[in-house]
Coordinates of C-alpha atoms in Angstrom, one line a residue:
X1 CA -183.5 -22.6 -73.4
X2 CA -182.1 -25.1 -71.2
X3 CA -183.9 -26.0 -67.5
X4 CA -181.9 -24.5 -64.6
X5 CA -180.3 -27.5 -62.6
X6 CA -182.1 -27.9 -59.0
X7 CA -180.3 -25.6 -56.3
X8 CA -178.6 -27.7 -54.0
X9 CA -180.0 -29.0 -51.0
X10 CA -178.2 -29.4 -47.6
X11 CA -180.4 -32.4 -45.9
X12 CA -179.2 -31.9 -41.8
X13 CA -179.7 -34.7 -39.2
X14 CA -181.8 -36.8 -41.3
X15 CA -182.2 -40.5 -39.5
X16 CA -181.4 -43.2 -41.7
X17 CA -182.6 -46.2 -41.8
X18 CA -179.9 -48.0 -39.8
X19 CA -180.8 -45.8 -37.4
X20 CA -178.4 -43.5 -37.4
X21 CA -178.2 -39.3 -38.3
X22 CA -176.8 -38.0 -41.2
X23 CA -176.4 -34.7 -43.5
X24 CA -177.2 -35.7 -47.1
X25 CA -175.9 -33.1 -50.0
X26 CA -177.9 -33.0 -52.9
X27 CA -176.2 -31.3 -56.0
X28 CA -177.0 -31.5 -59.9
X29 CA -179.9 -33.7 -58.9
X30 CA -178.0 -36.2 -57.4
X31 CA -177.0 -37.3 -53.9
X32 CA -172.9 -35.7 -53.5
X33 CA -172.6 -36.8 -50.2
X34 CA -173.9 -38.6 -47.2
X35 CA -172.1 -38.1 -43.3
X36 CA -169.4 -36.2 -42.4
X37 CA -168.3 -35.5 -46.1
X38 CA -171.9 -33.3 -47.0
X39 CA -171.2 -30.3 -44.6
X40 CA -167.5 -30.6 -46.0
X41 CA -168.6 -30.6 -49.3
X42 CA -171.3 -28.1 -49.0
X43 CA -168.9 -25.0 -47.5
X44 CA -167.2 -25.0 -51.4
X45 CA -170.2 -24.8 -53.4
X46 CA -171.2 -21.8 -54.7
X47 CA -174.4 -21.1 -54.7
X48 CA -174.5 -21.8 -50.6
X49 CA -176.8 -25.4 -51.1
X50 CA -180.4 -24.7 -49.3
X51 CA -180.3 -26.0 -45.6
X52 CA -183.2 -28.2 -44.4
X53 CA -183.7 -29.4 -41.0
X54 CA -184.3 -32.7 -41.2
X55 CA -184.0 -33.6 -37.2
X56 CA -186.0 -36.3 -35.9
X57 CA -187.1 -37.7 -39.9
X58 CA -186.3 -40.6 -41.3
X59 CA -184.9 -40.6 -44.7
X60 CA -186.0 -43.3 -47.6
X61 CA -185.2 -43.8 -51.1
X62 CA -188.2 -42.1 -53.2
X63 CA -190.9 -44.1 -53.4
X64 CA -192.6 -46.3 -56.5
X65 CA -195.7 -47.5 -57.2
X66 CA -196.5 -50.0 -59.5
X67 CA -199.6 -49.5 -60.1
X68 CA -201.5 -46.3 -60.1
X69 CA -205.1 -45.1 -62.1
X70 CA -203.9 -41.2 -63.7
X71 CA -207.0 -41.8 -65.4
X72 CA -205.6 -39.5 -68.5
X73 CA -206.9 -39.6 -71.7
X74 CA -210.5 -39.7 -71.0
X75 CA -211.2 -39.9 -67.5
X76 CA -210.1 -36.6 -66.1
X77 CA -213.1 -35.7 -64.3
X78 CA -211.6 -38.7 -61.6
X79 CA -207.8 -37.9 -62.3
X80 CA -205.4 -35.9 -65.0
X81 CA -201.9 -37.1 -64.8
X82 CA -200.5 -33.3 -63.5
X83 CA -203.3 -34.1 -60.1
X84 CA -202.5 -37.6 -59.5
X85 CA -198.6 -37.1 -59.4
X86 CA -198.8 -34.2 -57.4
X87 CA -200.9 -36.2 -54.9
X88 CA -198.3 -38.8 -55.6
X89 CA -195.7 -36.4 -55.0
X90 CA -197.0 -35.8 -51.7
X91 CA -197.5 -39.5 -50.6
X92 CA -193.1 -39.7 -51.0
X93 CA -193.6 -41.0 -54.9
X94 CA -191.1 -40.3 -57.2
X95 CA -192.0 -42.6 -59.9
X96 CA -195.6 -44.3 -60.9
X97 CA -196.7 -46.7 -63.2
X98 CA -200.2 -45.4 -64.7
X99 CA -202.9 -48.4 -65.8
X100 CA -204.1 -49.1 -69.5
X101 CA -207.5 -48.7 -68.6
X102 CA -207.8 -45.1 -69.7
X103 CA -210.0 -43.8 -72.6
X104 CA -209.2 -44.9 -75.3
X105 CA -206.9 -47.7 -73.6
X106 CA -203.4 -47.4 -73.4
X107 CA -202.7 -50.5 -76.3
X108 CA -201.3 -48.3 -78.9
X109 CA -197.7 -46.3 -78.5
X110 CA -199.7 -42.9 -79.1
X111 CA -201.4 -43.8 -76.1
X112 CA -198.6 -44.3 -74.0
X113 CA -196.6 -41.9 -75.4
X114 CA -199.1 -39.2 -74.8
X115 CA -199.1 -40.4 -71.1
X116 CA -195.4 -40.3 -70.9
X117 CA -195.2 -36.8 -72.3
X118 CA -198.0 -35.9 -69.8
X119 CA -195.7 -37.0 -67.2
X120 CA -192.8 -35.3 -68.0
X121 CA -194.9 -32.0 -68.1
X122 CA -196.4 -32.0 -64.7
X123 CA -193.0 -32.6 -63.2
X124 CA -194.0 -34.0 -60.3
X125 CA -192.4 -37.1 -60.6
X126 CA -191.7 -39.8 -63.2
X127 CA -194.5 -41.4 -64.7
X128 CA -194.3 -44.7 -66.6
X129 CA -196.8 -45.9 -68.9
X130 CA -198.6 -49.5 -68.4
X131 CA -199.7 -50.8 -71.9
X132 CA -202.6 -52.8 -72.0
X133 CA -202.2 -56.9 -72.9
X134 CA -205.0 -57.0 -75.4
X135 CA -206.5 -54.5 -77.1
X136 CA -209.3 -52.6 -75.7
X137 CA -208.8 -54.9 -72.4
X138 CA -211.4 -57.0 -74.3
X139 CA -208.8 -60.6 -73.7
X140 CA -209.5 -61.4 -77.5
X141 CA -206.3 -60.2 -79.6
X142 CA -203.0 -59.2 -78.6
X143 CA -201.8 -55.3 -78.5
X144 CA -199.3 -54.0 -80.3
X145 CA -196.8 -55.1 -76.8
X146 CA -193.4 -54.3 -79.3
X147 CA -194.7 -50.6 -80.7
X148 CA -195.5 -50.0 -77.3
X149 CA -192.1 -51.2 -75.7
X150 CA -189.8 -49.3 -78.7
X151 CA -192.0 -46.2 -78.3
X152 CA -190.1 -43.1 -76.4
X153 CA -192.2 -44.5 -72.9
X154 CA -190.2 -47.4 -73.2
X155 CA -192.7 -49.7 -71.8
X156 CA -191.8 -52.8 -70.3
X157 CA -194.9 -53.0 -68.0
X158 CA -197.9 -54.9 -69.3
X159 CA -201.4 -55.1 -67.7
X160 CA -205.5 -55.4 -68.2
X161 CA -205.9 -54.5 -65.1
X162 CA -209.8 -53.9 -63.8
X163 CA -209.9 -56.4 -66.2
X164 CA -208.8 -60.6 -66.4
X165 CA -206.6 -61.9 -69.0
X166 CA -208.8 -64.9 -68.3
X167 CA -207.7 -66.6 -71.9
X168 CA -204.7 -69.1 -70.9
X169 CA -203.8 -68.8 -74.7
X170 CA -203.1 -65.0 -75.3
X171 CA -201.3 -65.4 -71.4
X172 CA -199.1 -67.6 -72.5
X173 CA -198.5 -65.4 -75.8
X174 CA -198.2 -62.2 -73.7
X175 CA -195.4 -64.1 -71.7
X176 CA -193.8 -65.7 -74.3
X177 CA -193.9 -61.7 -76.5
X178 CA -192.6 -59.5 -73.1
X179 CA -189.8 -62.0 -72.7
X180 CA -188.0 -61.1 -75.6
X181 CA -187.6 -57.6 -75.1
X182 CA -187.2 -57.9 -70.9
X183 CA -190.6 -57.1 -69.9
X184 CA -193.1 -58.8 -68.0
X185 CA -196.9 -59.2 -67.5
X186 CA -198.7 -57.7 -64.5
X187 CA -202.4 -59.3 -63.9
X188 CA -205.4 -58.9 -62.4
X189 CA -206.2 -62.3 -61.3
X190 CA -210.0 -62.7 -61.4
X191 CA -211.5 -65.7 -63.1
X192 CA -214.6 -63.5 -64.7
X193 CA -217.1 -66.6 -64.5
X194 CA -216.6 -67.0 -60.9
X195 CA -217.0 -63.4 -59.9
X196 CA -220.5 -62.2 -62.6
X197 CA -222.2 -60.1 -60.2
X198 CA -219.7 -60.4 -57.4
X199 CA -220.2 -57.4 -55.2
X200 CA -218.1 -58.2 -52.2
X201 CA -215.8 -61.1 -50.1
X202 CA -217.7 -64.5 -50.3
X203 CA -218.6 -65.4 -46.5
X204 CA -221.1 -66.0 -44.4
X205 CA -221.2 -61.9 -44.0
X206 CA -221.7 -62.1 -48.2
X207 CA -224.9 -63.6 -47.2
X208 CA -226.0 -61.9 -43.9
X209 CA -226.0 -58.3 -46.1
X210 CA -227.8 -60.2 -49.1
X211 CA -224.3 -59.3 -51.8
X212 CA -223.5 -61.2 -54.1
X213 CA -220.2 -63.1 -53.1
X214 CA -216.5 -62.7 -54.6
X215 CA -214.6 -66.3 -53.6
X216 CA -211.4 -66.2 -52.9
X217 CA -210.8 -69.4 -55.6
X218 CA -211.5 -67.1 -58.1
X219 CA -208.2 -65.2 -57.6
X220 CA -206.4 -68.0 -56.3
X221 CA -207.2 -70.0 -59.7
X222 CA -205.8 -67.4 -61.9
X223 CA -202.6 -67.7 -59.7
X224 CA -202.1 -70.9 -60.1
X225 CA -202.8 -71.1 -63.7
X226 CA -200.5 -68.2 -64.1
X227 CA -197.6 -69.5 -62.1
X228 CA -197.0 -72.6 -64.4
X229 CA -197.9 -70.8 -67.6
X230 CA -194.9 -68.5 -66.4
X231 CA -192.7 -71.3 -65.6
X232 CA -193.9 -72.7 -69.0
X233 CA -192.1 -70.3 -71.0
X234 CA -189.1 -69.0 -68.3
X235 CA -191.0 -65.5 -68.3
X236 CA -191.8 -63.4 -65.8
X237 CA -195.1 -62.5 -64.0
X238 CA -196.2 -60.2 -61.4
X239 CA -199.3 -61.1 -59.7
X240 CA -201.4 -57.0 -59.0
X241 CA -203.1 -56.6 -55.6
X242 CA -202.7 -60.0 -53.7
X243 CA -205.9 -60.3 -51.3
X244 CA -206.3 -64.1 -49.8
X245 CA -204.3 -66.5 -47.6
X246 CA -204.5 -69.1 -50.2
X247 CA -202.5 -66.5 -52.7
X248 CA -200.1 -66.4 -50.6
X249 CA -199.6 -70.2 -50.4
X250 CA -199.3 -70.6 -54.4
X251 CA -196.9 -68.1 -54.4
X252 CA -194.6 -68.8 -51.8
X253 CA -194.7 -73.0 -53.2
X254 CA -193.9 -71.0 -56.9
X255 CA -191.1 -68.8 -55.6
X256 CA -190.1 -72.3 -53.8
X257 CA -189.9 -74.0 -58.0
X258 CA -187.9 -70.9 -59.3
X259 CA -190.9 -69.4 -60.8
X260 CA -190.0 -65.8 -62.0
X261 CA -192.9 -64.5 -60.0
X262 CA -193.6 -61.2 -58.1
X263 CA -196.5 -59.9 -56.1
X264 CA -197.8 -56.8 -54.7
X265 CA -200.3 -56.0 -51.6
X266 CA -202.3 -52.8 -51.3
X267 CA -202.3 -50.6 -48.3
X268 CA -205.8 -51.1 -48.2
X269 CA -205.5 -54.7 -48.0
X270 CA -203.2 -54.9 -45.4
X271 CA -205.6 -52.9 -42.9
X272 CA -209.6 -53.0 -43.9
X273 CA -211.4 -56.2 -43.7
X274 CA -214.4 -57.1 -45.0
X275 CA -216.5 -56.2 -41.9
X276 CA -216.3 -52.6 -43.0
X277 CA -218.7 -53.6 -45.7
X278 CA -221.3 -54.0 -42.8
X279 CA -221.9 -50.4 -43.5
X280 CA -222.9 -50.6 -47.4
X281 CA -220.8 -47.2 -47.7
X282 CA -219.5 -47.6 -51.3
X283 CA -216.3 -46.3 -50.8
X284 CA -215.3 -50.0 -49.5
X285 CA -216.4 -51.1 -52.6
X286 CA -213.0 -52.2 -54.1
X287 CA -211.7 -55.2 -56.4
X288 CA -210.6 -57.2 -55.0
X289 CA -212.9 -57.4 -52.5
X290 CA -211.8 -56.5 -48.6
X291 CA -211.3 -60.3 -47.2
X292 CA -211.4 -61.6 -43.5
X293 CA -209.0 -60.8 -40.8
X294 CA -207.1 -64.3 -41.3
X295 CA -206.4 -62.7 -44.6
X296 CA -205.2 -59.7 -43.4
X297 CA -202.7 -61.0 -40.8
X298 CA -201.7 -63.1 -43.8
X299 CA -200.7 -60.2 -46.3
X300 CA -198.8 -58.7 -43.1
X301 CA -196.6 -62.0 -43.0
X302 CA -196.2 -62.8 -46.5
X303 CA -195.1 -58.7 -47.3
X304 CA -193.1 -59.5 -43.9
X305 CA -191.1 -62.0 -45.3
X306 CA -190.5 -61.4 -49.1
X307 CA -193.2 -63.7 -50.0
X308 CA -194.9 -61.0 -51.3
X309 CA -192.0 -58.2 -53.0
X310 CA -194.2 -55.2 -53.2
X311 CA -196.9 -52.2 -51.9
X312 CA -198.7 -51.4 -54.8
X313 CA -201.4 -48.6 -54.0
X314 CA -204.1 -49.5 -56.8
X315 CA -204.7 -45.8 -56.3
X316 CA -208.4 -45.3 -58.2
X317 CA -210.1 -42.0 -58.3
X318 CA -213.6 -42.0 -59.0
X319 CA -216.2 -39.0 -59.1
X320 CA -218.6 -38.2 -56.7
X321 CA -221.2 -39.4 -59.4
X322 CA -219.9 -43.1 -59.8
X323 CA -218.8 -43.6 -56.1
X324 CA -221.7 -41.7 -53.2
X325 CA -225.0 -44.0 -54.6
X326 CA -225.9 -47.4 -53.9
X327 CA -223.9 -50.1 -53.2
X328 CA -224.7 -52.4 -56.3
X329 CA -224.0 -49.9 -58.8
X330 CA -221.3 -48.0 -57.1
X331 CA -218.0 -48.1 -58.8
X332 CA -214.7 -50.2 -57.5
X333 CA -211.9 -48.3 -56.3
X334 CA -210.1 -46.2 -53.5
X335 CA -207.6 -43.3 -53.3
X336 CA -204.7 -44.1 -51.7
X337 CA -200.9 -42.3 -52.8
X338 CA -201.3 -39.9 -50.0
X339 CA -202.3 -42.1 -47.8
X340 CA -200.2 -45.4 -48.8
X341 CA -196.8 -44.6 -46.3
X342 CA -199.0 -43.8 -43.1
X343 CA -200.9 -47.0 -43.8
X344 CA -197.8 -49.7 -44.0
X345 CA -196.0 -47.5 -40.8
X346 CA -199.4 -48.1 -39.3
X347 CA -199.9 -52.3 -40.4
X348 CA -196.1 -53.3 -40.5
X349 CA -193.7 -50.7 -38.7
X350 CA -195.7 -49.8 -35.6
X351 CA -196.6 -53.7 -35.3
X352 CA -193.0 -54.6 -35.4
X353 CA -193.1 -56.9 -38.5
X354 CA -191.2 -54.4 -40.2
X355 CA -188.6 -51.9 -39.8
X356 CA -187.8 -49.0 -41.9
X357 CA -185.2 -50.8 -44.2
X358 CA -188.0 -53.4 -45.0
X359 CA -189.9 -50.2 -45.9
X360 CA -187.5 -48.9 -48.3
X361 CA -187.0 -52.2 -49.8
X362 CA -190.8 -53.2 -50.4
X363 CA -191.6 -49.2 -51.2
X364 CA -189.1 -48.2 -53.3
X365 CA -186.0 -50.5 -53.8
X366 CA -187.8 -53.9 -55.0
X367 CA -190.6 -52.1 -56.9
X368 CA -187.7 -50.2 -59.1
X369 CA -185.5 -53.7 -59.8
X370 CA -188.8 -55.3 -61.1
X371 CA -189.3 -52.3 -63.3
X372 CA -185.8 -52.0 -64.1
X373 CA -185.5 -48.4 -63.4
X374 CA -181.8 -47.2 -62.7
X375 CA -182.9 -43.9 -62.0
X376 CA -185.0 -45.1 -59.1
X377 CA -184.7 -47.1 -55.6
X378 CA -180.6 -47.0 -55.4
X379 CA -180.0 -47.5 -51.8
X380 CA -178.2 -50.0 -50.2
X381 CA -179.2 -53.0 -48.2
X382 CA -180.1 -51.7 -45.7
X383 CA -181.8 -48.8 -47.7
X384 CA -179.8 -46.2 -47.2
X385 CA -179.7 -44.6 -50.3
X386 CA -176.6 -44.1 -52.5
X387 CA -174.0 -42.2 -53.4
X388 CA -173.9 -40.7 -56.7
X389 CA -177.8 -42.0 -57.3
X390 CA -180.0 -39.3 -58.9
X391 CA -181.6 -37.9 -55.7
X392 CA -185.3 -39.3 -55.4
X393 CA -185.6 -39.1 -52.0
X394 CA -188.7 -38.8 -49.3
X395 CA -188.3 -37.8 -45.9
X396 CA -190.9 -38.9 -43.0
X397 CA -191.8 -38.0 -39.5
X398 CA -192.8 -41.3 -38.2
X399 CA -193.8 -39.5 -34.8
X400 CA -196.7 -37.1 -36.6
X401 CA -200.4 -38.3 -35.9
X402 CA -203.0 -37.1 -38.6
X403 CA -206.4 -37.5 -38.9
X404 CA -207.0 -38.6 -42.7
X405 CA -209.6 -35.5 -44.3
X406 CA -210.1 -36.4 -48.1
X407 CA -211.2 -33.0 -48.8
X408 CA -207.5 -32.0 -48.2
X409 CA -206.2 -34.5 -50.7
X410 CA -204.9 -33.3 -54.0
X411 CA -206.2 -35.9 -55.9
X412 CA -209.4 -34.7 -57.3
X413 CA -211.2 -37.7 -56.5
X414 CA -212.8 -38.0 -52.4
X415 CA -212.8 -42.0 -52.5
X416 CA -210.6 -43.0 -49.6
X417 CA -211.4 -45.1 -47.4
X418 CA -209.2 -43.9 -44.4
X419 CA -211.8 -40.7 -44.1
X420 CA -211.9 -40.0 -40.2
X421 CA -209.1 -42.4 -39.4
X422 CA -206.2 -41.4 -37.2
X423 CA -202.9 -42.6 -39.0
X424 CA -199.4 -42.5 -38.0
X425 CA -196.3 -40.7 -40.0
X426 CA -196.5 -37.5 -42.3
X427 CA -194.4 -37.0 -45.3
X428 CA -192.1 -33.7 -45.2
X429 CA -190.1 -33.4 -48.2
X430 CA -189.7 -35.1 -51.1
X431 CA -187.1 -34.7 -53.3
X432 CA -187.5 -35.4 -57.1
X433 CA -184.4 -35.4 -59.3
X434 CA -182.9 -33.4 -57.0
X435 CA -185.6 -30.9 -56.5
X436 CA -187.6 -30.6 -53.4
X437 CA -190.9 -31.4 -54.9
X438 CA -192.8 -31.2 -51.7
X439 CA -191.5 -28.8 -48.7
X440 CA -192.6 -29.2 -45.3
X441 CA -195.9 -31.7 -46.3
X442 CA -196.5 -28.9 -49.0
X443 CA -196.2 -28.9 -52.7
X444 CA -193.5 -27.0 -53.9
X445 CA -192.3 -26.3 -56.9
X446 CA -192.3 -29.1 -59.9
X447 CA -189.2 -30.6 -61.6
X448 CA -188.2 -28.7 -64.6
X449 CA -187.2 -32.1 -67.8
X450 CA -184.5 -30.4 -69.9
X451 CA -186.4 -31.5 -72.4
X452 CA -189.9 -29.6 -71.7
X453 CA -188.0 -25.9 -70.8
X454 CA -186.2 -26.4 -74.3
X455 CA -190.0 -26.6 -75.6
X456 CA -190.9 -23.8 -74.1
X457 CA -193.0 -25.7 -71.1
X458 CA -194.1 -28.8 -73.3
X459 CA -192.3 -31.8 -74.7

């Protein structure tokens, strides 16, 4: 059997992000019309489209993350791939890349594949497959980065993240491989002999709590060494979850030499500083580390002002077991796809460093170019997004106040760190392929691939 196409959607009054209001008709899963055309349009289909208000929301491109933890194969006592796109879903994603470090690892195209399949099941949005740099993360031998990249996943993102490829050798062989198929190499930039036993920011608050420190050199050396191996070769690198000043200073001077360098910030690192760790309440256990204020305002700047291209949620779900016991054993991670919108309206909108076009464009429409996904983050300029694109779209009341309860998250993991915090902005709908995934902040109904209701449910 074939999957019925989406029932139109009539979008009324939704503010765009030039500020202006607009009807948006959705039909066959992609955007038909925007303005005065959509009502126009919408009076000669038949079925009648759906109407949604949309007063008084802001509309955006849907969302992308480049890097997410689905946990699935191995770990889905933290996460399965049909939870953590749902919660996804719900946070305005319509597309996430999900880490390697699964169990067994994601350096084989079985791996990935089973992943992308995964993906396509739940329906909650796409789901692209991250194949690990070395096998086993281990930094000793390359993985199979071409299976992986002809497999039906298609990868073209590589990573060991949660883990360092520390070897300059196999990084400049990773570079020199992706390039000749167009992908690139995301890292984790943590020199591992600087940070043994590292449990949070290195500081003079490192040493008032007793904790072993983190330094801020040893992601800043990494950089460095990175940047030039990238300009090296004429490949391109994207530098995961940015966290210090002095990151930001290599890569604005590499960006400056032509480099073909991106960079992503976390939500969490563009709020929480390291005081937080005062409280040795694990769930600001996170790698890397929470830094100082000066930090902080620095991320804000550098996102600001395209220094830094990307928000990257580092979403990781951990169990109750790994994450509520003592600080030194504790695992690294926090939630953060539901929360990930709310916390840049919160750092950059509502501070003024940012409007809502600089949202689209560090949320959605930058995030999809460095992936090159056509099916993702087609607006315009100003991010206003495109007619004729397929219709991933996320609406947003910027003027909702919530106070962040984890136990009302869909991910199955409780690890945020926003717990108790008042945050700004609420996501209404999200539309996936032209179906409205999530319907007034609820889930809905999932996206139906051609390709699973041929199978019967499965592809």
């Amino acid at each position: 059997m074939s999957a019925p196409t989406p029932a139109p959607l009539l979008l009324r009054g939704a503010r765009l992000t030039t500020g202006e209001t607009a009807d948006v008709l959705v039909a066959e899963g992609r955007i038909a019309a925007l303005g005065a055309e959509a009502a126009a349009q919408a009076a000669g289909l038949d079925p009648a489209p759906e109407e949604v208000d949309c007063a008084g929301l802001v509309l955006l491109p849907g969302l992308v993350d480049l890097h997410t933890h689905l946990r699935q194969p191995g770990k889905e006592d933290a996460e399965t791939v049909e939870t953590g796109t749902r919660a996804a879903a719900m946070g305005g994603f319509t597309s996430v890349h999900a880490m390697a470090n699964s169990t067994p690892t994601a350096d084989t195209a079985g791996v990935v594949e089973q992943v992308w399949r995964l993906g396509r099941d739940a329906g909650w949005c796409d789901v692209h497959p991250v194949g690990a740099v070395t096998v086993g993360l281990a930094g000793e031998a390359l993985a199979d980065l071409g299976a992986m990249a002809d497999s039906q996943a298609r990868v073209r993102m590589f990573s060991d993240d949660g883990m360092c490829v520390h070897d300059a050798v196999l990084m400049r062989r990773a570079l020199e491989y992706v390039k000749s198929f167009g992908g690139f190499v995301a890292q984790h930039a943590q020199e591992p002999k600087l940070t043994a036993g590292a449990q949070m920011n290195e500081s003079e608050l490192s040493g008032v709590l007793g904790l072993a420190g983190w330094p801020a050199v040893a992601e800043e050396a990494i950089i460095a060494r990175d940047v030039l191996l990238a300009q090296h070769v004429d490949s391109q690198l994207h530098v995961c979850h940015v966290s210090t000043a002095g990151s930001v200073r290599l890569i604005r001077w590499a960006k400056e030499q032509g480099v073909r360098v991106t960079a992503e910030v976390t939500p969490h690192h563009l709020l929480l500083t390291e005081e937080l760790v005062r409280s040795y309440d694990p769930v600001f256990k996170v790698n890397p580390p929470l830094r100082r204020e000066s930090d902080v305002m620095a991320l804000r700047e550098a996102l600001a002002d395209g220094t830094i291209d990307t928000v990257g949620t580092d979403h990781a779900p951990h169990t109750a077991e790994t994450k509520q016991c003592e600080w030194t054993v504790a695992a690294m991670g926090m939630t953060g796809l539901e929360t990930a919108l709310s916390v840049v309206q919160h750092a950059m909108v509502d501070t003024g460093l940012m409007d809502w076009a600089g949202v689209a464009r560090v949320m959605s429409v930058t995030p999809a170019s460095i992936a090159g996904l056509e099916d993702q983050g087609q607006a315009d300029e100003r991010g206003v997004p495109r007619v004729g694109a397929v219709a991933n779209l996320v609406l947003v009341d910027p003027e909702a106040r919530r106070t962040v309860d984890p136990e009302q998250h869909l991910t199955k993991s409780r690890n945020s760190p926003y717990r108790g915090m008042e945050l700004p902005g609420a996501v209404r709908h999200t539309v996936y392929r032209g179906a409205r995934v999530v319907a007034d902040g609820a889930p809905a109904q999932p996206y139906r691939h051609p390709a699973v209701a041929e199978a019967g449910g499965r592809a």
